[in-house]
Amino acid sequence: MFKKSLFLSLFSFFSLALAGHAFAGLTVHIALPDNATAQQQLAAGSKIVASARDSKVSRIEVGPGVYLFKEGIKVSDRQLEIAGTLTDTGPATIFQFATPKSGYEKSGEKVFTLKQPRELIALFEADSNAVNQSWKSLKRVENVEQVAATPGTYHSSNDTITLRPFTNADPSTNIMIPDAHMGILAAYGHVIASNIHIRGARNTGVYGFAGIIQLTDCLLSENGWNGLDTTRQSSINCTRVAGVNNGNDAFGVHRLGIGSFSNCYAAHNGDDGFSPHEEGIMRLTECVSEHNADRGVVAVHGSLLTLTRCQLYHNGGQNVSLEGGAQGILQHVIADTSGTTEKSQPNMRVLNDSHLLINQVLDRKNVPVEPILYGTGKCDHVPADTAHFEPATLAYDKLLPQWFLSSTFLDIQP
């Protein structure tokens, strides 16, 4: 039986929390001059951090451009709204928490070392002539000998990273080293963010620690761990948010947290697209998860996952996986082409005392998809509550907003 009481109590808490009244404080306007220098970008980032700390400020309005940060933005014990600028191709306001660093030593042909105080989870290389475009993820390898043999790899151990760029460029101009552990942190606080591209945090782009987070029209990319992550019963509401090219998952919800995702997109991440853990609850409506290194969606550790009118396509592992007593409901879902990176994988699987309910889950050819059951995993079909749907109604242009389809950061492939 599904944990209905837990689901309803957490959903009620989530709804009430998001319905709270905003604090009518000061509004701060921050903008960059034309052709801003790196120092001006850093100064503007520092001003955003300082405004976030000021309890008198309730809203920060930020103009277009790249804002550089040496530390993350932390919100505690209050509500803060941060609004950027949205264009037809996505957020024009970029919060960047990583920059190139000097101090490399050459340790071999095309191999460099750099002293770092912390081990790096993921590492990215930018085009030195177009730093504001997409960054390429370097592959982490087990030893420095592998680095020497393969372009686009790195090894991180203790206080030293050893790397070989994809190109022959000087790494001090194009290897992005994180300056902040988290991008935006809601720690017992409430963050409302819109129209912002958040990238380059060493760990997570946006993180909730017993906090409330509302994201609208945001892009989370090239963060070392997850685009978004939570712990300690945090509440998340994401609308039209994309998580791409992050080191681990695009979106994670942990430890009794609850997250609602509408018209969201997860792709090209180092592990999974959407993932609730430790009795977390995650609801996806009209979302797409594709081309992730492992699962499209995965629920573990007694968590609850529901998908309605979603598409899961071309993920490296399973498109859907329920594990460790997780429970899920899939209704009107396309799941197609799994196991694309290494070997064939089940399209969907249910294992380890997990339980899945499905209603009209099809592949792109209108063929019903059945999960593979392992151990005590169970799957039941539930009666359709609407007429049969056509997969064409779940095409990208029906699910995703126009700026996703026009963005140069989102390589969406029908």
GROMACS .gro file of C-alpha atoms in nm:
model
  414
    1MET     CA    1   0.000   0.000   0.000
    2PHE     CA    2   0.124   0.346  -0.082
    3LYS     CA    3   0.214   0.576   0.203
    4LYS     CA    4  -0.084   0.803   0.148
    5SER     CA    5  -0.075   0.970   0.488
    6LEU     CA    6   0.290   1.065   0.443
    7PHE     CA    7   0.226   1.191   0.092
    8LEU     CA    8  -0.074   1.401   0.193
    9SER     CA    9   0.088   1.549   0.503
   10LEU     CA   10   0.400   1.652   0.313
   11PHE     CA   11   0.201   1.783   0.020
   12SER     CA   12  -0.010   1.992   0.258
   13PHE     CA   13   0.303   2.130   0.420
   14PHE     CA   14   0.449   2.210   0.078
   15SER     CA   15   0.135   2.389  -0.038
   16LEU     CA   16   0.097   2.591   0.278
   17ALA     CA   17   0.463   2.688   0.280
   18LEU     CA   18   0.451   2.818  -0.074
   19ALA     CA   19   0.131   3.010   0.000
   20GLY     CA   20   0.301   3.215   0.273
   21HIS     CA   21   0.298   3.594   0.251
   22ALA     CA   22   0.606   3.766   0.110
   23PHE     CA   23   0.799   4.004   0.331
   24ALA     CA   24   0.759   4.359   0.196
   25GLY     CA   25   1.120   4.469   0.222
   26LEU     CA   26   1.357   4.660   0.000
   27THR     CA   27   1.415   4.588  -0.368
   28VAL     CA   28   1.774   4.610  -0.489
   29HIS     CA   29   1.857   4.659  -0.858
   30ILE     CA   30   2.193   4.531  -0.981
   31ALA     CA   31   2.320   4.563  -1.338
   32LEU     CA   32   2.647   4.536  -1.528
   33PRO     CA   33   2.790   4.807  -1.751
   34ASP     CA   34   2.839   4.735  -2.120
   35ASN     CA   35   3.151   4.526  -2.189
   36ALA     CA   36   3.198   4.460  -1.818
   37THR     CA   37   3.543   4.357  -1.704
   38ALA     CA   38   3.605   4.053  -1.483
   39GLN     CA   39   3.655   4.285  -1.185
   40GLN     CA   40   3.319   4.451  -1.251
   41GLN     CA   41   3.155   4.109  -1.282
   42LEU     CA   42   3.308   4.004  -0.948
   43ALA     CA   43   3.204   4.329  -0.782
   44ALA     CA   44   2.845   4.281  -0.900
   45GLY     CA   45   2.846   3.921  -0.774
   46SER     CA   46   2.972   4.041  -0.435
   47LYS     CA   47   2.691   4.296  -0.424
   48ILE     CA   48   2.434   4.021  -0.485
   49VAL     CA   49   2.582   3.813  -0.201
   50ALA     CA   50   2.579   4.114   0.033
   51SER     CA   51   2.219   4.199  -0.059
   52ALA     CA   52   2.117   3.838   0.010
   53ARG     CA   53   2.262   3.870   0.359
   54ASP     CA   54   2.077   4.196   0.430
   55SER     CA   55   1.760   4.113   0.620
   56LYS     CA   56   1.600   4.437   0.495
   57VAL     CA   57   1.616   4.318   0.132
   58SER     CA   58   1.330   4.101   0.006
   59ARG     CA   59   1.391   4.117  -0.371
   60ILE     CA   60   1.701   4.145  -0.590
   61GLU     CA   61   1.646   4.236  -0.956
   62VAL     CA   62   1.946   4.152  -1.173
   63GLY     CA   63   2.015   4.265  -1.528
   64PRO     CA   64   2.159   4.053  -1.811
   65GLY     CA   65   2.523   3.948  -1.825
   66VAL     CA   66   2.769   3.723  -1.643
   67TYR     CA   67   2.802   3.773  -1.268
   68LEU     CA   68   3.106   3.609  -1.107
   69PHE     CA   69   3.100   3.477  -0.750
   70LYS     CA   70   3.379   3.380  -0.513
   71GLU     CA   71   3.123   3.240  -0.268
   72GLY     CA   72   2.770   3.111  -0.282
   73ILE     CA   73   2.445   3.294  -0.205
   74LYS     CA   74   2.298   3.182   0.128
   75VAL     CA   75   1.944   3.260   0.249
   76SER     CA   76   1.847   3.174   0.607
   77ASP     CA   77   1.550   3.252   0.830
   78ARG     CA   78   1.364   3.459   0.572
   79GLN     CA   79   1.226   3.479   0.218
   80LEU     CA   80   1.427   3.628  -0.068
   81GLU     CA   81   1.332   3.668  -0.432
   82ILE     CA   82   1.603   3.690  -0.700
   83ALA     CA   83   1.482   3.782  -1.049
   84GLY     CA   84   1.700   3.783  -1.359
   85THR     CA   85   1.626   3.860  -1.724
   86LEU     CA   86   1.466   3.611  -1.964
   87THR     CA   87   1.502   3.624  -2.345
   88ASP     CA   88   1.368   3.409  -2.628
   89THR     CA   89   1.672   3.181  -2.590
   90GLY     CA   90   1.668   3.152  -2.213
   91PRO     CA   91   1.800   3.332  -1.905
   92ALA     CA   92   2.032   3.618  -2.000
   93THR     CA   93   2.138   3.656  -1.635
   94ILE     CA   94   2.423   3.414  -1.560
   95PHE     CA   95   2.542   3.340  -1.206
   96GLN     CA   96   2.884   3.178  -1.256
   97PHE     CA   97   3.064   3.020  -0.961
   98ALA     CA   98   3.376   2.896  -1.142
   99THR     CA   99   3.663   3.072  -1.320
  100PRO     CA  100   3.996   2.974  -1.481
  101LYS     CA  101   4.296   2.964  -1.247
  102SER     CA  102   4.667   3.030  -1.283
  103GLY     CA  103   4.946   2.836  -1.116
  104TYR     CA  104   4.955   2.523  -1.333
  105GLU     CA  105   5.274   2.323  -1.364
  106LYS     CA  106   5.343   2.115  -1.671
  107SER     CA  107   5.402   1.753  -1.568
  108GLY     CA  108   5.417   1.589  -1.910
  109GLU     CA  109   5.330   1.643  -2.273
  110LYS     CA  110   4.991   1.820  -2.270
  111VAL     CA  111   4.948   1.725  -1.900
  112PHE     CA  112   4.919   1.984  -1.620
  113THR     CA  113   4.889   1.981  -1.241
  114LEU     CA  114   4.731   2.239  -1.011
  115LYS     CA  115   4.718   2.256  -0.633
  116GLN     CA  116   4.361   2.272  -0.502
  117PRO     CA  117   4.243   2.280  -0.138
  118ARG     CA  118   3.953   2.042  -0.214
  119GLU     CA  119   3.904   1.735  -0.426
  120LEU     CA  120   3.694   1.815  -0.731
  121ILE     CA  121   3.385   1.608  -0.807
  122ALA     CA  122   3.365   1.721  -1.171
  123LEU     CA  123   3.564   1.945  -1.399
  124PHE     CA  124   3.467   2.138  -1.713
  125GLU     CA  125   3.650   2.297  -2.005
  126ALA     CA  126   3.523   2.611  -2.176
  127ASP     CA  127   3.604   2.745  -2.518
  128SER     CA  128   3.845   3.026  -2.428
  129ASN     CA  129   3.694   3.232  -2.710
  130ALA     CA  130   3.335   3.170  -2.595
  131VAL     CA  131   3.338   3.111  -2.219
  132ASN     CA  132   2.968   3.195  -2.193
  133GLN     CA  133   2.867   2.900  -2.413
  134SER     CA  134   2.838   2.534  -2.312
  135TRP     CA  135   3.130   2.375  -2.130
  136LYS     CA  136   3.262   2.024  -2.199
  137SER     CA  137   3.285   1.778  -1.913
  138LEU     CA  138   3.625   1.619  -1.854
  139LYS     CA  139   3.613   1.251  -1.766
  140ARG     CA  140   3.748   1.161  -1.424
  141VAL     CA  141   3.996   0.871  -1.434
  142GLU     CA  142   4.161   0.658  -1.166
  143ASN     CA  143   4.526   0.749  -1.215
  144VAL     CA  144   4.753   1.006  -1.375
  145GLU     CA  145   4.878   0.755  -1.631
  146GLN     CA  146   4.531   0.751  -1.785
  147VAL     CA  147   4.532   1.131  -1.796
  148ALA     CA  148   4.851   1.132  -1.999
  149ALA     CA  149   4.702   0.888  -2.250
  150THR     CA  150   4.362   1.051  -2.306
  151PRO     CA  151   4.261   1.410  -2.392
  152GLY     CA  152   3.970   1.549  -2.191
  153THR     CA  153   4.047   1.364  -1.868
  154TYR     CA  154   4.150   1.453  -1.515
  155HIS     CA  155   4.252   1.292  -1.187
  156SER     CA  156   4.176   1.453  -0.849
  157SER     CA  157   4.339   1.337  -0.528
  158ASN     CA  158   4.403   1.515  -0.200
  159ASP     CA  159   4.506   1.870  -0.289
  160THR     CA  160   4.617   1.820  -0.650
  161ILE     CA  161   4.438   1.785  -0.982
  162THR     CA  162   4.612   1.645  -1.288
  163LEU     CA  163   4.446   1.710  -1.621
  164ARG     CA  164   4.480   1.698  -1.996
  165PRO     CA  165   4.252   1.942  -2.181
  166PHE     CA  166   4.056   1.845  -2.490
  167THR     CA  167   4.252   2.109  -2.678
  168ASN     CA  168   4.611   2.226  -2.666
  169ALA     CA  169   4.509   2.554  -2.505
  170ASP     CA  170   4.665   2.681  -2.186
  171PRO     CA  171   4.442   2.541  -1.905
  172SER     CA  172   4.469   2.871  -1.719
  173THR     CA  173   4.242   3.020  -1.985
  174ASN     CA  174   3.979   2.750  -2.034
  175ILE     CA  175   3.956   2.504  -1.742
  176MET     CA  176   3.681   2.621  -1.507
  177ILE     CA  177   3.772   2.574  -1.139
  178PRO     CA  178   3.488   2.620  -0.884
  179ASP     CA  179   3.508   2.912  -0.645
  180ALA     CA  180   3.195   2.823  -0.443
  181HIS     CA  181   3.070   2.501  -0.285
  182MET     CA  182   2.701   2.579  -0.349
  183GLY     CA  183   2.550   2.828  -0.591
  184ILE     CA  184   2.233   2.925  -0.404
  185LEU     CA  185   2.162   2.771  -0.063
  186ALA     CA  186   1.827   2.791   0.116
  187ALA     CA  187   1.917   2.689   0.473
  188TYR     CA  188   1.601   2.724   0.682
  189GLY     CA  189   1.510   2.992   0.431
  190HIS     CA  190   1.283   3.048   0.131
  191VAL     CA  191   1.438   3.129  -0.209
  192ILE     CA  192   1.230   3.235  -0.510
  193ALA     CA  193   1.452   3.253  -0.820
  194SER     CA  194   1.355   3.321  -1.180
  195ASN     CA  195   1.525   3.380  -1.515
  196ILE     CA  196   1.875   3.283  -1.398
  197HIS     CA  197   2.140   3.050  -1.541
  198ILE     CA  198   2.332   2.897  -1.249
  199ARG     CA  199   2.656   2.718  -1.330
  200GLY     CA  200   2.995   2.614  -1.199
  201ALA     CA  201   2.938   2.535  -0.829
  202ARG     CA  202   3.174   2.272  -0.691
  203ASN     CA  203   2.885   2.073  -0.547
  204THR     CA  204   2.527   2.178  -0.631
  205GLY     CA  205   2.380   2.471  -0.822
  206VAL     CA  206   2.076   2.520  -0.596
  207TYR     CA  207   2.052   2.341  -0.261
  208GLY     CA  208   1.779   2.323   0.001
  209PHE     CA  209   1.872   2.244   0.363
  210ALA     CA  210   1.539   2.240   0.546
  211GLY     CA  211   1.442   2.515   0.305
  212ILE     CA  212   1.183   2.614   0.047
  213ILE     CA  213   1.289   2.670  -0.315
  214GLN     CA  214   1.083   2.798  -0.607
  215LEU     CA  215   1.253   2.811  -0.947
  216THR     CA  216   1.096   2.943  -1.267
  217ASP     CA  217   1.260   2.968  -1.609
  218CYS     CA  218   1.604   2.879  -1.479
  219LEU     CA  219   1.893   2.681  -1.626
  220LEU     CA  220   2.120   2.472  -1.404
  221SER     CA  221   2.432   2.352  -1.584
  222GLU     CA  222   2.792   2.242  -1.530
  223ASN     CA  223   2.767   2.208  -1.154
  224GLY     CA  224   2.998   1.950  -0.999
  225TRP     CA  225   2.730   1.734  -0.840
  226ASN     CA  226   2.358   1.804  -0.898
  227GLY     CA  227   2.186   2.092  -1.067
  228LEU     CA  228   1.940   2.096  -0.776
  229ASP     CA  229   1.951   1.893  -0.455
  230THR     CA  230   1.785   1.895  -0.114
  231THR     CA  231   1.791   1.742   0.230
  232ARG     CA  232   1.598   1.763   0.559
  233GLN     CA  233   1.237   1.787   0.441
  234SER     CA  234   1.295   2.069   0.197
  235SER     CA  235   1.015   2.173  -0.039
  236ILE     CA  236   1.080   2.235  -0.409
  237ASN     CA  237   0.866   2.377  -0.688
  238CYS     CA  238   1.027   2.397  -1.034
  239THR     CA  239   0.849   2.531  -1.341
  240ARG     CA  240   1.024   2.547  -1.678
  241VAL     CA  241   1.366   2.461  -1.534
  242ALA     CA  242   1.638   2.276  -1.726
  243GLY     CA  243   1.921   2.077  -1.566
  244VAL     CA  244   2.193   1.983  -1.817
  245ASN     CA  245   2.556   1.874  -1.814
  246ASN     CA  246   2.587   1.849  -1.437
  247GLY     CA  247   2.837   1.608  -1.285
  248ASN     CA  248   2.576   1.381  -1.123
  249ASP     CA  249   2.196   1.430  -1.141
  250ALA     CA  250   1.993   1.717  -1.279
  251PHE     CA  251   1.737   1.713  -0.994
  252GLY     CA  252   1.751   1.530  -0.661
  253VAL     CA  253   1.523   1.527  -0.357
  254HIS     CA  254   1.650   1.365  -0.036
  255ARG     CA  255   1.537   1.290   0.319
  256LEU     CA  256   1.161   1.335   0.325
  257GLY     CA  257   1.175   1.629   0.089
  258ILE     CA  258   0.899   1.696  -0.160
  259GLY     CA  259   0.942   1.832  -0.510
  260SER     CA  260   0.699   1.931  -0.784
  261PHE     CA  261   0.838   1.969  -1.139
  262SER     CA  262   0.639   2.103  -1.434
  263ASN     CA  263   0.768   2.146  -1.791
  264CYS     CA  264   1.121   2.065  -1.672
  265TYR     CA  265   1.405   1.912  -1.870
  266ALA     CA  266   1.700   1.691  -1.768
  267ALA     CA  267   1.964   1.589  -2.020
  268HIS     CA  268   2.332   1.505  -2.064
  269ASN     CA  269   2.396   1.474  -1.691
  270GLY     CA  270   2.667   1.250  -1.548
  271ASP     CA  271   2.425   1.016  -1.374
  272ASP     CA  272   2.043   1.048  -1.358
  273GLY     CA  273   1.782   1.299  -1.467
  274PHE     CA  274   1.531   1.305  -1.177
  275SER     CA  275   1.592   1.116  -0.852
  276PRO     CA  276   1.410   1.110  -0.515
  277HIS     CA  277   1.587   0.938  -0.223
  278GLU     CA  278   1.521   0.848   0.144
  279GLU     CA  279   1.140   0.870   0.141
  280GLY     CA  280   1.143   1.184  -0.067
  281ILE     CA  281   0.846   1.262  -0.289
  282MET     CA  282   0.884   1.379  -0.647
  283ARG     CA  283   0.606   1.462  -0.891
  284LEU     CA  284   0.679   1.525  -1.260
  285THR     CA  285   0.420   1.672  -1.495
  286GLU     CA  286   0.497   1.724  -1.865
  287CYS     CA  287   0.871   1.679  -1.816
  288VAL     CA  288   1.143   1.529  -2.036
  289SER     CA  289   1.448   1.329  -1.927
  290GLU     CA  290   1.685   1.215  -2.200
  291HIS     CA  291   2.047   1.142  -2.289
  292ASN     CA  292   2.155   1.112  -1.925
  293ALA     CA  293   2.447   0.880  -1.854
  294ASP     CA  294   2.237   0.647  -1.638
  295ARG     CA  295   1.866   0.652  -1.554
  296GLY     CA  296   1.604   0.893  -1.684
  297VAL     CA  297   1.417   0.875  -1.352
  298VAL     CA  298   1.507   0.662  -1.051
  299ALA     CA  299   1.343   0.635  -0.709
  300VAL     CA  300   1.524   0.468  -0.419
  301HIS     CA  301   1.512   0.419  -0.040
  302GLY     CA  302   1.136   0.417   0.009
  303SER     CA  303   1.073   0.729  -0.197
  304LEU     CA  304   0.760   0.810  -0.400
  305LEU     CA  305   0.764   0.909  -0.767
  306THR     CA  306   0.479   1.007  -0.997
  307LEU     CA  307   0.498   1.093  -1.366
  308THR     CA  308   0.213   1.233  -1.574
  309ARG     CA  309   0.246   1.314  -1.945
  310CYS     CA  310   0.626   1.281  -1.956
  311GLN     CA  311   0.883   1.157  -2.205
  312LEU     CA  312   1.189   0.949  -2.113
  313TYR     CA  313   1.423   0.882  -2.400
  314HIS     CA  314   1.770   0.755  -2.485
  315ASN     CA  315   1.908   0.734  -2.132
  316GLY     CA  316   2.221   0.529  -2.073
  317GLY     CA  317   2.072   0.298  -1.812
  318GLN     CA  318   1.703   0.237  -1.763
  319ASN     CA  319   1.454   0.506  -1.851
  320VAL     CA  320   1.272   0.418  -1.525
  321SER     CA  321   1.407   0.237  -1.219
  322LEU     CA  322   1.243   0.179  -0.879
  323GLU     CA  323   1.473   0.043  -0.610
  324GLY     CA  324   1.491  -0.018  -0.237
  325GLY     CA  325   1.121  -0.014  -0.154
  326ALA     CA  326   1.037   0.284  -0.372
  327GLN     CA  327   0.685   0.331  -0.506
  328GLY     CA  328   0.579   0.496  -0.828
  329ILE     CA  329   0.292   0.587  -1.057
  330LEU     CA  330   0.336   0.644  -1.431
  331GLN     CA  331   0.044   0.770  -1.638
  332HIS     CA  332   0.058   0.872  -2.005
  333VAL     CA  333   0.435   0.833  -2.043
  334ILE     CA  334   0.662   0.765  -2.338
  335ALA     CA  335   0.966   0.553  -2.246
  336ASP     CA  336   1.190   0.458  -2.537
  337THR     CA  337   1.546   0.356  -2.625
  338SER     CA  338   1.737   0.278  -2.305
  339GLY     CA  339   2.082   0.138  -2.235
  340THR     CA  340   2.248   0.353  -2.498
  341THR     CA  341   2.594   0.415  -2.350
  342GLU     CA  342   2.737   0.072  -2.273
  343LYS     CA  343   2.501  -0.222  -2.304
  344SER     CA  344   2.136  -0.303  -2.342
  345GLN     CA  345   1.927  -0.218  -2.036
  346PRO     CA  346   1.560  -0.273  -1.952
  347ASN     CA  347   1.339   0.016  -2.053
  348MET     CA  348   1.185   0.003  -1.704
  349ARG     CA  349   1.268  -0.209  -1.402
  350VAL     CA  350   1.126  -0.265  -1.054
  351LEU     CA  351   1.331  -0.436  -0.783
  352ASN     CA  352   1.395  -0.474  -0.411
  353ASP     CA  353   1.039  -0.462  -0.271
  354SER     CA  354   0.946  -0.167  -0.491
  355HIS     CA  355   0.599  -0.127  -0.642
  356LEU     CA  356   0.497   0.045  -0.966
  357LEU     CA  357   0.152   0.138  -1.096
  358ILE     CA  358   0.125   0.214  -1.468
  359ASN     CA  359  -0.144   0.347  -1.700
  360GLN     CA  360  -0.068   0.380  -2.071
  361VAL     CA  361   0.310   0.373  -2.082
  362LEU     CA  362   0.418   0.339  -2.445
  363ASP     CA  363   0.723   0.362  -2.665
  364ARG     CA  364   0.738   0.597  -2.964
  365LYS     CA  365   0.570   0.336  -3.185
  366ASN     CA  366   0.263   0.314  -2.960
  367VAL     CA  367   0.374  -0.026  -2.823
  368PRO     CA  368   0.299  -0.078  -2.451
  369VAL     CA  369   0.607  -0.092  -2.229
  370GLU     CA  370   0.622  -0.345  -1.947
  371PRO     CA  371   0.880  -0.323  -1.668
  372ILE     CA  372   1.120  -0.603  -1.586
  373LEU     CA  373   1.062  -0.727  -1.229
  374TYR     CA  374   1.348  -0.835  -1.006
  375GLY     CA  375   1.317  -1.014  -0.673
  376THR     CA  376   1.005  -0.893  -0.492
  377GLY     CA  377   0.945  -0.599  -0.725
  378LYS     CA  378   0.579  -0.558  -0.831
  379CYS     CA  379   0.390  -0.383  -1.107
  380ASP     CA  380   0.015  -0.334  -1.145
  381HIS     CA  381  -0.187  -0.178  -1.423
  382VAL     CA  382  -0.449   0.074  -1.317
  383PRO     CA  383  -0.761   0.151  -1.521
  384ALA     CA  384  -0.728   0.438  -1.765
  385ASP     CA  385  -0.911   0.746  -1.640
  386THR     CA  386  -0.901   0.915  -1.981
  387ALA     CA  387  -0.914   0.807  -2.344
  388HIS     CA  388  -0.611   0.653  -2.509
  389PHE     CA  389  -0.348   0.914  -2.590
  390GLU     CA  390  -0.115   0.946  -2.888
  391PRO     CA  391   0.261   0.972  -2.829
  392ALA     CA  392   0.270   1.268  -3.068
  393THR     CA  393   0.095   1.475  -2.801
  394LEU     CA  394   0.405   1.430  -2.586
  395ALA     CA  395   0.652   1.562  -2.842
  396TYR     CA  396   0.909   1.812  -2.722
  397ASP     CA  397   0.729   2.111  -2.870
  398LYS     CA  398   0.416   2.009  -2.676
  399LEU     CA  399   0.593   1.969  -2.341
  400LEU     CA  400   0.880   2.216  -2.331
  401PRO     CA  401   0.868   2.597  -2.345
  402GLN     CA  402   0.993   2.775  -2.652
  403TRP     CA  403   1.310   2.907  -2.494
  404PHE     CA  404   1.422   2.550  -2.426
  405LEU     CA  405   1.386   2.470  -2.795
  406SER     CA  406   1.576   2.786  -2.898
  407SER     CA  407   1.853   2.775  -2.638
  408THR     CA  408   2.211   2.718  -2.752
  409PHE     CA  409   2.274   2.532  -2.424
  410LEU     CA  410   2.008   2.265  -2.471
  411ASP     CA  411   2.087   2.016  -2.744
  412ILE     CA  412   1.734   1.882  -2.784
  413GLN     CA  413   1.717   1.613  -3.052
  414PRO     CA  414   1.375   1.482  -3.164
   0.00000   0.00000   0.00000
